Tab-separated table of C-alpha atoms and ligand atoms in Angstrom:
chain	number	residue	atom	x	y	z
A	14	MET	CA	28.437	-0.689	-8.662
A	15	ALA	CA	27.179	-2.160	-5.391
A	16	VAL	CA	24.921	-5.205	-5.469
A	17	TYR	CA	22.932	-7.308	-3.002
A	18	ILE	CA	23.643	-11.022	-2.803
A	19	VAL	CA	20.641	-12.906	-1.490
A	20	GLY	CA	21.320	-16.492	-0.424
A	21	GLY	CA	17.664	-17.505	-0.800
A	22	LYS	CA	14.615	-18.159	1.352
A	23	SER	CA	14.833	-16.477	4.778
A	24	ARG	CA	12.302	-16.256	7.574
A	25	ILE	CA	12.473	-12.710	8.917
A	26	GLY	CA	12.253	-12.307	12.674
A	27	GLY	CA	12.994	-9.689	15.338
A	28	SER	CA	12.483	-5.969	15.847
A	29	VAL	CA	13.695	-2.974	13.866
A	30	ARG	CA	13.671	0.748	14.689
A	31	ILE	CA	12.231	2.765	11.806
A	32	HIS	CA	14.116	5.870	10.640
A	33	GLY	CA	12.638	9.308	10.072
A	34	ALA	CA	10.389	9.853	7.061
A	35	LYS	CA	12.218	10.753	3.844
A	36	ASN	CA	9.089	12.429	2.484
A	37	ALA	CA	8.752	14.613	5.576
A	38	ALA	CA	12.442	15.486	5.880
A	39	LEU	CA	12.698	16.701	2.260
A	40	PRO	CA	9.981	19.416	2.393
A	41	ILE	CA	11.132	20.419	5.894
A	42	LEU	CA	14.670	20.948	4.586
A	43	ALA	CA	13.227	22.904	1.644
A	44	ALA	CA	11.354	25.123	4.099
A	45	ALA	CA	14.512	25.705	6.166
A	46	VAL	CA	15.577	28.125	3.390
A	47	ILE	CA	13.213	30.731	4.880
A	48	CYS	CA	13.540	29.860	8.585
A	49	GLY	CA	15.960	30.821	11.331
A	50	ASP	CA	18.392	28.375	12.958
A	51	CYS	CA	16.773	24.912	13.098
A	52	VAL	CA	17.565	21.608	14.784
A	53	ILE	CA	15.990	18.784	12.785
A	54	GLU	CA	16.017	15.519	14.745
A	55	ASN	CA	15.391	12.000	13.399
A	56	CYS	CA	16.484	13.229	9.965
A	57	PRO	CA	17.129	10.040	7.944
A	58	ASP	CA	20.609	9.424	6.514
A	59	LEU	CA	19.606	8.776	2.871
A	60	THR	CA	21.073	9.814	-0.463
A	61	ASP	CA	17.979	11.892	-1.322
A	62	VAL	CA	18.375	13.752	1.984
A	63	ALA	CA	22.082	14.269	1.257
A	64	VAL	CA	21.132	15.913	-2.050
A	65	ALA	CA	18.626	18.138	-0.238
A	66	LEU	CA	21.367	19.200	2.210
A	67	ASP	CA	23.647	20.038	-0.738
A	68	ILE	CA	20.890	22.169	-2.282
A	69	LEU	CA	20.265	23.881	1.055
A	70	GLN	CA	23.959	24.781	1.335
A	71	HIS	CA	23.971	26.051	-2.236
A	72	LEU	CA	20.990	28.276	-1.412
A	73	GLY	CA	22.741	29.984	1.487
A	74	CYS	CA	22.305	27.831	4.577
A	75	ARG	CA	25.084	26.318	6.647
A	76	VAL	CA	24.247	22.669	7.324
A	77	VAL	CA	25.828	20.333	9.882
A	78	ARG	CA	24.795	16.712	10.414
A	79	GLU	CA	25.547	15.007	13.742
A	80	GLY	CA	24.170	11.471	13.573
A	81	GLY	CA	20.405	11.690	13.111
A	82	THR	CA	20.283	15.426	13.811
A	83	VAL	CA	20.762	18.156	11.206
A	84	TYR	CA	21.521	21.758	12.206
A	85	THR	CA	20.689	24.527	9.717
A	86	HIS	CA	21.804	28.141	9.915
A	87	ARG	CA	20.625	30.667	7.358
A	88	LEU	CA	23.449	32.847	5.988
A	89	GLU	CA	23.035	36.215	4.294
A	90	GLY	CA	22.839	36.132	0.476
A	91	GLY	CA	22.765	32.679	-1.047
A	92	ASP	CA	21.905	31.708	-4.597
A	93	HIS	CA	18.425	31.767	-6.111
A	94	CYS	CA	19.265	29.044	-8.656
A	95	ILE	CA	19.499	25.277	-8.213
A	96	PRO	CA	22.207	23.897	-10.530
A	97	ASP	CA	21.067	21.293	-13.035
A	98	ALA	CA	23.301	18.641	-11.451
A	99	LEU	CA	21.455	18.970	-8.143
A	100	MET	CA	18.000	19.312	-9.734
A	101	SER	CA	18.497	16.154	-11.765
A	102	ALA	CA	19.969	14.249	-8.793
A	103	MET	CA	16.562	14.256	-7.125
A	104	ARG	CA	13.266	14.784	-8.901
A	105	SER	CA	11.503	16.184	-5.859
A	106	SER	CA	13.974	19.115	-5.707
A	107	ILE	CA	11.114	21.130	-7.216
A	108	VAL	CA	9.764	21.454	-3.653
A	109	PHE	CA	12.531	24.045	-3.026
A	110	LEU	CA	10.973	26.424	-5.569
A	111	GLY	CA	8.420	28.109	-3.290
A	112	GLY	CA	11.006	28.787	-0.585
A	113	ILE	CA	13.582	30.249	-2.983
A	114	ILE	CA	11.013	32.681	-4.385
A	115	ALA	CA	9.862	33.584	-0.853
A	116	ARG	CA	13.455	34.318	0.160
A	117	HIS	CA	14.899	35.941	-2.959
A	118	GLY	CA	11.812	37.112	-4.900
A	119	LYS	CA	13.087	35.075	-7.833
A	120	ALA	CA	14.297	31.599	-8.747
A	121	GLU	CA	15.866	29.630	-11.564
A	122	VAL	CA	15.517	25.847	-11.674
A	123	THR	CA	15.628	23.271	-14.423
A	124	LEU	CA	12.446	21.336	-15.132
A	125	PRO	CA	12.686	18.113	-13.069
A	126	GLY	CA	11.550	15.996	-16.003
A	127	GLY	CA	10.168	12.518	-15.773
A	128	CYS	CA	11.566	9.648	-13.773
A	129	GLU	CA	11.099	5.906	-13.370
A	130	LEU	CA	7.501	6.481	-12.260
A	131	GLY	CA	6.271	8.332	-15.321
A	132	LYS	CA	5.994	11.904	-16.599
A	133	ARG	CA	5.888	13.675	-13.195
A	134	PRO	CA	4.535	17.073	-14.468
A	135	ILE	CA	4.591	20.170	-12.241
A	136	ASP	CA	1.649	22.074	-13.766
A	137	ILE	CA	-0.216	22.225	-10.454
A	138	HIS	CA	2.853	23.728	-8.725
A	139	LEU	CA	3.279	26.393	-11.416
A	140	ALA	CA	-0.405	27.310	-11.745
A	141	ALA	CA	-0.601	27.937	-7.988
A	142	LEU	CA	2.572	30.040	-7.889
A	143	ARG	CA	1.314	32.134	-10.805
A	144	ARG	CA	-1.879	32.837	-8.837
A	145	MET	CA	0.359	33.980	-5.978
A	146	GLY	CA	1.953	36.606	-8.233
A	147	VAL	CA	4.903	34.677	-9.667
A	148	ARG	CA	5.859	35.276	-13.285
A	149	ILE	CA	7.208	32.051	-14.811
A	150	ARG	CA	8.802	31.554	-18.199
A	151	GLU	CA	10.760	28.734	-19.731
A	152	LYS	CA	14.249	29.627	-20.957
A	153	GLY	CA	15.995	27.542	-23.590
A	154	SER	CA	17.132	24.235	-22.232
A	155	GLY	CA	14.211	23.487	-19.901
A	156	THR	CA	15.091	26.134	-17.320
A	157	LEU	CA	12.284	27.853	-15.444
A	158	VAL	CA	12.874	31.527	-14.701
A	159	CYS	CA	10.571	32.754	-11.923
A	160	SER	CA	10.148	36.220	-10.460
A	161	ALA	CA	7.749	37.852	-8.004
A	162	PRO	CA	8.397	41.585	-8.538
A	163	ARG	CA	5.681	42.554	-6.081
A	164	GLY	CA	6.360	39.707	-3.691
A	165	LEU	CA	4.131	36.706	-3.036
A	166	GLN	CA	0.418	37.370	-2.547
A	167	GLY	CA	-1.978	35.154	-0.595
A	168	THR	CA	-4.901	33.779	-2.635
A	169	GLU	CA	-7.600	31.098	-2.840
A	170	LEU	CA	-6.383	27.873	-4.491
A	171	ALA	CA	-8.375	24.800	-5.472
A	172	LEU	CA	-6.055	21.951	-6.493
A	173	PRO	CA	-7.333	19.740	-9.351
A	174	PHE	CA	-5.519	16.799	-7.736
A	175	PRO	CA	-4.196	16.483	-4.155
A	176	SER	CA	-0.566	16.700	-5.260
A	177	VAL	CA	1.761	16.194	-2.286
A	178	GLY	CA	4.613	18.240	-3.738
A	179	ALA	CA	2.398	21.040	-4.999
A	180	THR	CA	0.668	21.310	-1.601
A	181	GLU	CA	4.095	21.548	0.068
A	182	ASN	CA	5.419	24.131	-2.408
A	183	ILE	CA	2.351	26.328	-1.914
A	184	ILE	CA	2.521	26.125	1.880
A	185	ILE	CA	6.199	27.122	1.905
A	186	ALA	CA	5.568	29.986	-0.536
A	187	ALA	CA	2.545	31.201	1.433
A	188	VAL	CA	3.903	31.325	5.006
A	189	THR	CA	5.575	34.737	4.484
A	190	ALA	CA	3.321	35.956	1.644
A	191	ARG	CA	1.142	39.050	2.025
A	192	GLY	CA	-2.354	38.112	3.178
A	193	THR	CA	-4.052	34.751	3.498
A	194	THR	CA	-3.803	31.655	1.304
A	195	ARG	CA	-6.495	29.001	1.411
A	196	ILE	CA	-5.897	25.652	-0.287
A	197	THR	CA	-8.862	23.375	-0.998
A	198	GLY	CA	-8.302	19.911	-2.452
A	199	ALA	CA	-4.896	19.784	-0.742
A	200	ALA	CA	-2.997	16.557	-0.080
A	201	ARG	CA	-3.462	15.195	3.464
A	202	GLU	CA	-0.421	12.934	3.843
A	203	PRO	CA	1.123	12.767	7.358
A	204	GLU	CA	4.302	14.236	5.882
A	205	ILE	CA	2.411	17.427	5.057
A	206	ARG	CA	1.090	17.620	8.617
A	207	ASP	CA	4.709	17.284	9.771
A	208	LEU	CA	5.820	20.141	7.487
A	209	ILE	CA	2.992	22.285	8.925
A	210	ALA	CA	4.027	21.421	12.501
A	211	PHE	CA	7.636	22.367	11.662
A	212	LEU	CA	6.618	25.701	10.106
A	213	ASN	CA	4.179	26.575	12.906
A	214	GLY	CA	7.041	25.849	15.301
A	215	CYS	CA	8.994	28.516	13.368
A	216	GLY	CA	6.204	31.045	13.894
A	217	ALA	CA	4.041	30.405	10.836
A	218	GLN	CA	0.259	30.556	11.141
A	219	ILE	CA	-1.160	27.494	9.389
A	220	THR	CA	-4.428	25.763	10.239
A	221	CYS	CA	-6.091	22.637	8.799
A	222	GLY	CA	-9.878	22.398	8.545
A	223	VAL	CA	-11.784	19.160	9.090
A	224	ASP	CA	-12.542	19.177	5.362
A	225	GLY	CA	-8.800	19.186	4.626
A	226	THR	CA	-8.677	22.881	3.694
A	227	ILE	CA	-5.330	24.417	4.640
A	228	THR	CA	-5.289	28.104	5.601
A	229	ILE	CA	-2.026	30.045	5.822
A	230	GLN	CA	-1.947	33.537	7.282
A	231	GLY	CA	1.250	35.180	5.993
A	232	VAL	CA	3.719	36.444	8.645
A	233	GLU	CA	6.669	38.830	8.363
A	234	LYS	CA	9.478	36.531	9.368
A	235	LEU	CA	10.110	32.998	10.638
A	236	HIS	CA	12.437	32.061	13.484
A	237	GLY	CA	14.060	28.667	14.107
A	238	VAL	CA	12.788	25.561	15.886
A	239	THR	CA	13.832	22.137	17.181
A	240	HIS	CA	11.686	19.584	15.373
A	241	ARG	CA	11.625	15.772	15.294
A	242	VAL	CA	10.738	14.251	11.923
A	243	ILE	CA	7.887	11.709	11.990
A	244	PRO	CA	8.676	8.026	11.360
A	245	ASP	CA	8.789	6.704	7.802
A	246	ARG	CA	5.487	4.881	7.275
A	247	ILE	CA	6.666	3.379	3.979
A	248	ALA	CA	9.841	1.944	5.519
A	249	ALA	CA	7.696	0.548	8.344
A	250	GLY	CA	5.276	-1.008	5.860
A	251	THR	CA	8.183	-2.491	3.919
A	252	PHE	CA	9.594	-4.345	6.933
A	253	LEU	CA	6.131	-5.567	7.918
A	254	CYS	CA	5.709	-6.918	4.389
A	255	ALA	CA	9.073	-8.683	4.737
A	256	ALA	CA	7.600	-10.644	7.658
A	257	ALA	CA	4.355	-11.255	5.760
A	258	ILE	CA	6.149	-12.535	2.661
A	259	THR	CA	8.580	-14.852	4.506
A	260	GLY	CA	6.136	-16.168	7.138
A	261	GLY	CA	8.198	-14.475	9.828
A	262	SER	CA	7.503	-12.113	12.727
A	263	VAL	CA	8.680	-8.495	12.869
A	264	GLU	CA	8.082	-5.668	15.297
A	265	VAL	CA	8.625	-2.205	13.819
A	266	GLN	CA	9.463	0.322	16.547
A	267	ASP	CA	9.248	4.120	16.781
A	268	VAL	CA	6.324	4.217	14.339
A	269	ASN	CA	2.865	5.800	14.268
A	270	PRO	CA	0.444	2.892	13.681
A	271	GLY	CA	-2.213	5.435	12.675
A	272	HIS	CA	-0.169	6.157	9.519
A	273	LEU	CA	-0.229	2.480	8.513
A	274	LEU	CA	-3.918	1.635	8.728
A	275	SER	CA	-4.608	0.950	5.043
A	276	THR	CA	-1.500	-1.255	4.699
A	277	LEU	CA	-2.288	-3.160	7.902
A	278	ALA	CA	-5.841	-3.787	6.703
A	279	TYR	CA	-4.597	-5.557	3.545
A	280	LEU	CA	-2.007	-7.598	5.484
A	281	ASN	CA	-4.551	-8.562	8.125
A	282	ASN	CA	-7.028	-9.702	5.471
A	283	ALA	CA	-4.261	-11.713	3.804
A	284	GLY	CA	-3.871	-13.809	6.969
A	285	CYS	CA	-1.296	-11.901	9.036
A	286	SER	CA	-1.773	-11.386	12.747
A	287	VAL	CA	-1.182	-7.725	13.637
A	288	THR	CA	-0.723	-6.252	17.111
A	289	THR	CA	-0.392	-2.470	17.445
A	290	ARG	CA	0.901	-0.536	20.437
A	291	ILE	CA	1.301	3.217	20.861
A	292	ASP	CA	4.564	3.412	18.873
A	293	SER	CA	5.105	-0.077	17.481
A	294	VAL	CA	3.463	-2.745	15.339
A	295	LEU	CA	4.084	-6.504	15.585
A	296	LEU	CA	3.182	-8.623	12.549
A	297	ARG	CA	3.294	-12.419	12.242
A	298	GLY	CA	2.987	-13.789	8.718
A	299	PRO	CA	1.180	-17.060	7.892
A	300	GLU	CA	2.901	-19.959	6.122
A	301	ARG	CA	1.342	-18.625	2.892
A	302	LEU	CA	-0.662	-15.421	2.421
A	303	ASN	CA	-4.231	-15.379	1.189
A	304	GLU	CA	-4.999	-13.373	-1.924
A	305	LEU	CA	-5.055	-9.619	-1.359
A	306	GLY	CA	-8.276	-8.898	-3.286
A	307	ILE	CA	-8.366	-5.584	-5.163
A	308	VAL	CA	-5.593	-3.159	-4.147
A	309	LYS	CA	-6.247	0.425	-5.294
A	310	THR	CA	-3.668	3.142	-4.635
A	311	LEU	CA	-5.252	6.397	-3.476
A	312	PRO	CA	-4.282	9.728	-1.898
A	313	TYR	CA	-3.963	9.543	1.898
A	314	PRO	CA	-5.657	8.093	3.917
A	315	GLY	CA	-6.124	5.590	1.066
A	316	PHE	CA	-3.586	2.856	0.350
A	317	PRO	CA	-0.278	4.578	-0.547
A	318	THR	CA	1.188	4.222	-4.025
A	319	ASP	CA	4.617	3.879	-2.386
A	320	MET	CA	3.498	0.534	-0.906
A	321	GLN	CA	2.105	-0.857	-4.178
A	322	ALA	CA	5.257	-2.603	-5.413
A	323	VAL	CA	6.087	-4.071	-2.012
A	324	LEU	CA	2.573	-5.430	-1.529
A	325	MET	CA	2.690	-6.859	-5.059
A	326	ALA	CA	5.788	-8.815	-4.037
A	327	ALA	CA	3.658	-10.285	-1.260
A	328	ALA	CA	0.856	-11.110	-3.711
A	329	ALA	CA	3.298	-12.882	-6.055
A	330	GLY	CA	3.629	-15.878	-3.680
A	331	ALA	CA	0.177	-15.682	-2.108
A	332	LYS	CA	-2.755	-18.004	-2.749
A	333	GLY	CA	-5.310	-16.985	-5.374
A	334	THR	CA	-5.393	-13.858	-7.521
A	335	SER	CA	-4.846	-10.229	-6.466
A	336	VAL	CA	-5.652	-7.208	-8.629
A	337	PHE	CA	-3.719	-3.935	-8.345
A	338	VAL	CA	-4.986	-0.592	-9.664
A	339	GLU	CA	-2.350	2.174	-9.688
A	340	ASN	CA	-4.322	5.419	-9.602
A	341	ILE	CA	-1.529	7.860	-8.692
A	342	PHE	CA	1.303	7.431	-11.225
A	343	ASP	CA	1.065	6.527	-14.894
A	344	GLY	CA	4.128	4.303	-14.952
A	345	ARG	CA	4.569	2.520	-11.660
A	346	TYR	CA	4.821	-1.137	-12.773
A	347	ARG	CA	8.498	-1.271	-13.795
A	348	HIS	CA	9.161	-3.771	-10.984
A	349	VAL	CA	6.838	-6.304	-12.655
A	350	SER	CA	9.472	-7.335	-15.217
A	351	GLU	CA	11.860	-8.144	-12.360
A	352	LEU	CA	9.262	-10.113	-10.391
A	353	LEU	CA	8.550	-12.139	-13.548
A	354	LYS	CA	12.240	-13.190	-13.573
A	355	LEU	CA	11.588	-14.821	-10.171
A	356	GLY	CA	8.711	-16.844	-11.630
A	357	ALA	CA	5.842	-14.547	-10.668
A	358	ASP	CA	2.641	-14.644	-12.748
A	359	ILE	CA	1.646	-11.010	-13.381
A	360	ARG	CA	-0.232	-9.464	-16.291
A	361	VAL	CA	-0.387	-5.687	-16.743
A	362	LEU	CA	-2.847	-3.641	-18.794
A	363	ASP	CA	-2.496	0.134	-18.366
A	364	ARG	CA	-3.010	0.885	-14.672
A	365	VAL	CA	-4.179	-2.645	-13.755
A	366	ALA	CA	-1.916	-5.548	-12.742
A	367	VAL	CA	-3.390	-9.026	-12.201
A	368	VAL	CA	-1.194	-11.161	-9.931
A	369	THR	CA	-1.838	-14.909	-9.786
A	370	GLY	CA	0.021	-16.270	-6.766
A	371	VAL	CA	2.529	-19.095	-7.385
A	372	PRO	CA	3.517	-21.681	-4.748
A	373	GLU	CA	7.201	-20.823	-4.973
A	374	LEU	CA	9.441	-18.164	-6.526
A	375	HIS	CA	13.022	-18.948	-7.595
A	376	GLY	CA	16.170	-16.817	-7.448
A	377	GLY	CA	17.576	-14.843	-10.378
A	378	GLN	CA	19.718	-11.986	-11.704
A	379	LEU	CA	17.694	-8.899	-10.881
A	380	ARG	CA	17.898	-5.111	-10.836
A	381	CYS	CA	16.157	-2.314	-8.980
A	382	THR	CA	14.034	-0.255	-11.367
A	383	ASP	CA	13.237	2.468	-8.810
A	384	LEU	CA	13.221	3.003	-5.037
A	385	ARG	CA	10.102	1.077	-4.001
A	386	GLY	CA	10.289	-1.364	-6.896
A	387	GLY	CA	13.791	-2.232	-5.716
A	388	ALA	CA	12.569	-2.923	-2.191
A	389	ALA	CA	9.875	-5.173	-3.667
A	390	VAL	CA	12.461	-7.165	-5.629
A	391	VAL	CA	14.573	-7.676	-2.494
A	392	LEU	CA	11.604	-8.934	-0.483
A	393	ALA	CA	10.551	-11.283	-3.286
A	394	ALA	CA	14.137	-12.644	-3.512
A	395	LEU	CA	14.093	-13.291	0.255
A	396	SER	CA	11.024	-15.504	-0.232
A	397	ALA	CA	12.488	-17.306	-3.285
A	398	GLN	CA	14.127	-20.735	-3.458
A	399	GLY	CA	17.790	-20.260	-4.462
A	400	PRO	CA	20.217	-17.332	-4.643
A	401	SER	CA	19.734	-13.953	-6.336
A	402	VAL	CA	21.980	-11.052	-7.318
A	403	ILE	CA	20.310	-7.618	-7.275
A	404	ARG	CA	21.919	-4.671	-9.098
A	405	GLU	CA	21.176	-0.913	-9.259
A	406	ILE	CA	20.731	-0.820	-5.476
A	407	ARG	CA	21.557	2.901	-5.475
A	408	HIS	CA	17.791	3.344	-5.897
A	409	ILE	CA	17.224	1.713	-2.506
A	410	ASP	CA	19.854	3.912	-0.834
A	411	ARG	CA	17.636	6.885	-1.702
A	412	GLY	CA	14.889	5.836	0.731
A	413	TYR	CA	16.036	3.152	3.207
A	414	GLU	CA	18.841	3.502	5.758
A	415	ASP	CA	21.138	0.420	5.542
A	416	PHE	CA	18.364	-1.731	4.061
A	417	SER	CA	20.400	-4.935	3.761
A	418	GLY	CA	21.968	-4.428	7.212
A	419	SER	CA	18.536	-4.076	8.808
A	420	LEU	CA	17.261	-7.168	6.983
A	421	ARG	CA	20.356	-9.190	7.991
A	422	ALA	CA	19.775	-8.194	11.602
A	423	LEU	CA	16.299	-9.704	11.157
A	424	GLY	CA	17.799	-12.982	9.959
A	425	ALA	CA	17.758	-12.435	6.199
A	426	ASP	CA	20.382	-14.199	4.089
A	427	ILE	CA	21.502	-11.013	2.291
A	428	ARG	CA	24.751	-9.106	1.985
A	429	ARG	CA	25.869	-5.964	0.186
A	430	GLU	CA	28.910	-6.196	-2.120
A	431	GLU	CA	30.433	-2.793	-2.864
A	432	ALA	CA	33.054	-4.048	-5.329
A	433	GLU	CA	32.532	-4.522	-9.077
A	434	TRP	CA	30.578	-7.753	-9.445
A	435	ASN	CA	31.487	-10.667	-11.738
A	436	GLY	CA	28.053	-12.244	-11.394
A	437	ASN	CA	28.916	-15.480	-9.536
A	438	THR	CA	27.582	-16.155	-6.092
A	439	ASP	CA	30.603	-18.017	-4.764
A	440	GLN	CA	29.053	-18.150	-1.328
A	441	SER	CA	25.671	-17.517	0.246
A	442	ALA	CA	25.304	-14.290	2.136
A	443	ALA	CA	25.496	-15.825	5.542
A	444	SER	CA	26.560	-19.467	5.526
A	445	GLY	CA	29.308	-19.418	2.886
A	446	ASP	CA	27.909	-22.498	1.108
A	447	GLU	CA	28.849	-23.037	-2.535
A	448	LYS	CA	25.900	-21.756	-4.667
A	449	LYS	CA	25.822	-20.932	-8.348
A	450	LEU	CA	23.089	-18.966	-10.069
B	30	LIG	C1	5.365	12.563	-3.372
B	30	LIG	O1	5.758	12.738	-4.722
B	30	LIG	C2	6.323	11.541	-2.781
B	30	LIG	N1	7.690	12.056	-2.843
B	30	LIG	C3	6.238	10.230	-3.572
B	30	LIG	O2	7.089	9.284	-2.929
B	30	LIG	C4	4.795	9.729	-3.500
B	30	LIG	O3	4.688	8.552	-4.289
B	30	LIG	C5	3.845	10.801	-4.027
B	30	LIG	O4	4.026	12.033	-3.300
B	30	LIG	C6	2.381	10.389	-3.899
B	30	LIG	O5	2.090	10.114	-2.561
B	30	LIG	C7	8.092	12.933	-1.903
B	30	LIG	O6	7.342	13.315	-1.030
B	30	LIG	C8	9.511	13.390	-1.996
B	30	LIG	P1	2.383	14.129	-6.341
B	30	LIG	P2	5.122	13.961	-5.590
B	30	LIG	O7	2.715	15.521	-6.699
B	30	LIG	O8	4.969	15.132	-4.729
B	30	LIG	C9	0.559	14.176	-10.730
B	30	LIG	C10	8.797	7.660	-2.803
B	30	LIG	O9	8.895	6.518	-3.257
B	30	LIG	N2	0.935	15.591	-10.718
B	30	LIG	O10	1.374	13.856	-5.276
B	30	LIG	O11	5.919	14.082	-6.828
B	30	LIG	C11	1.816	13.297	-10.813
B	30	LIG	O12	2.209	13.133	-12.153
B	30	LIG	C12	8.223	8.774	-3.662
B	30	LIG	O13	9.127	7.997	-1.642
B	30	LIG	C13	0.514	16.401	-11.777
B	30	LIG	O14	-0.145	15.943	-12.704
B	30	LIG	O15	3.705	13.331	-5.935
B	30	LIG	C14	1.372	12.003	-10.202
B	30	LIG	O16	0.706	11.236	-11.188
B	30	LIG	C15	7.873	8.295	-5.063
B	30	LIG	N3	0.876	17.715	-11.779
B	30	LIG	C16	0.365	12.451	-9.138
B	30	LIG	O17	-0.021	13.799	-9.481
B	30	LIG	C17	1.607	18.271	-10.769
B	30	LIG	O18	1.892	19.493	-10.813
B	30	LIG	C18	0.931	12.443	-7.732
B	30	LIG	O19	1.996	13.356	-7.701
B	30	LIG	C19	2.016	17.440	-9.700
B	30	LIG	C20	1.654	16.109	-9.697
């Protein structure tokens, strides 16, 4: 199993181009099931995206990747089931459900089940599809059998929570449904706006009201489009936090600063100097961050839950005490146990984590508990005194293109070891000095 070897404290400096947004590319690929030939540019090369391409091929689309561009071509036929192996490879595969039903009038998928972040129910998805005329029953081993004998019917939907995935599933199901669908209480993430732009480019008729209401007028058929995926705001925020945590200076390029406002506000208040341009952000970190105050995760445009772990890594070595409140997921503090191994002072009670900054973290034997928790552990190790070994880095491969390579290019003392690991750091990542954990 691959590991990261971190030589110890590094000051991150330089510029990095940010890849396309994983959480925009995934619903766009799910929607490609019902579109004509598409050219999807700036499509990130991530393991989650690779799974989505496998699902797309299984569902009857020919898929070709050439560098950062993915070409899709819809074939006749195709399956209406997603095999369990593919469903379980990526929890967000559920976002394919609406498109499969729209294309085939039926679908069979296994329940995605929980993941490292908690239960991850899909009740909002299913309640909305039922209101659109889908019959859904559970068969035996957690398989959902869905059918829309009279096709999908537009309807009024009020979501009890602005679920990103449920909003995406409904939009994809509604674009070729009969009549009009109106979603109130929908999620407003930039990735949803990008899905809407992609679908409108394919001939859909989707509008967004100033109150966030999304209205979809069903159309007969969708054609193809050439679409460029928006930049990944979480990857951008992660690299900016790397500079903040190590007292370095990083410019993230090819980004939309407007998607980063809540993260930049916290980093600015913690003592970072932030300069934004039309498609880049330059951040200089102080010698030591101030406390972050109270950090509450909220639906967009609030502070994103996907940045919580990474910002907590920053709080771990900051002055004073920072308080985190995780309002989106019921189990998103698994990274805390790993940060404690580095000497962090963090106490968790339910959704609240109290972080008392320590002057210095130390290296250790660590593992990634999930995608964003893993990124947090890496950043904390880069600010720690002494070497670290970080395992389970397959989680990071799901959401960051060449994470260690990008950090090394920014001066980080980190390397990726693909071979089986015996646990000794016989040399630092960059200098080759003798170091033992
Ligand atoms: C998307 O997940 C993102 N994933 C997540 O990013 C992100 O953290 C999340 O939105 C919130 O912004 C993708 O876009 C692929 P939700 P999703 O439905 O759609 C509850 C990352 O690191 N809920 O908005 O699964 C749910 O349990 C990933 O890139 C229900 O109760 O998120 C959770 O507590 C992690 N019933 C909350 O809503 C439902 O039917 C938010 O879930 C659906 C959701």
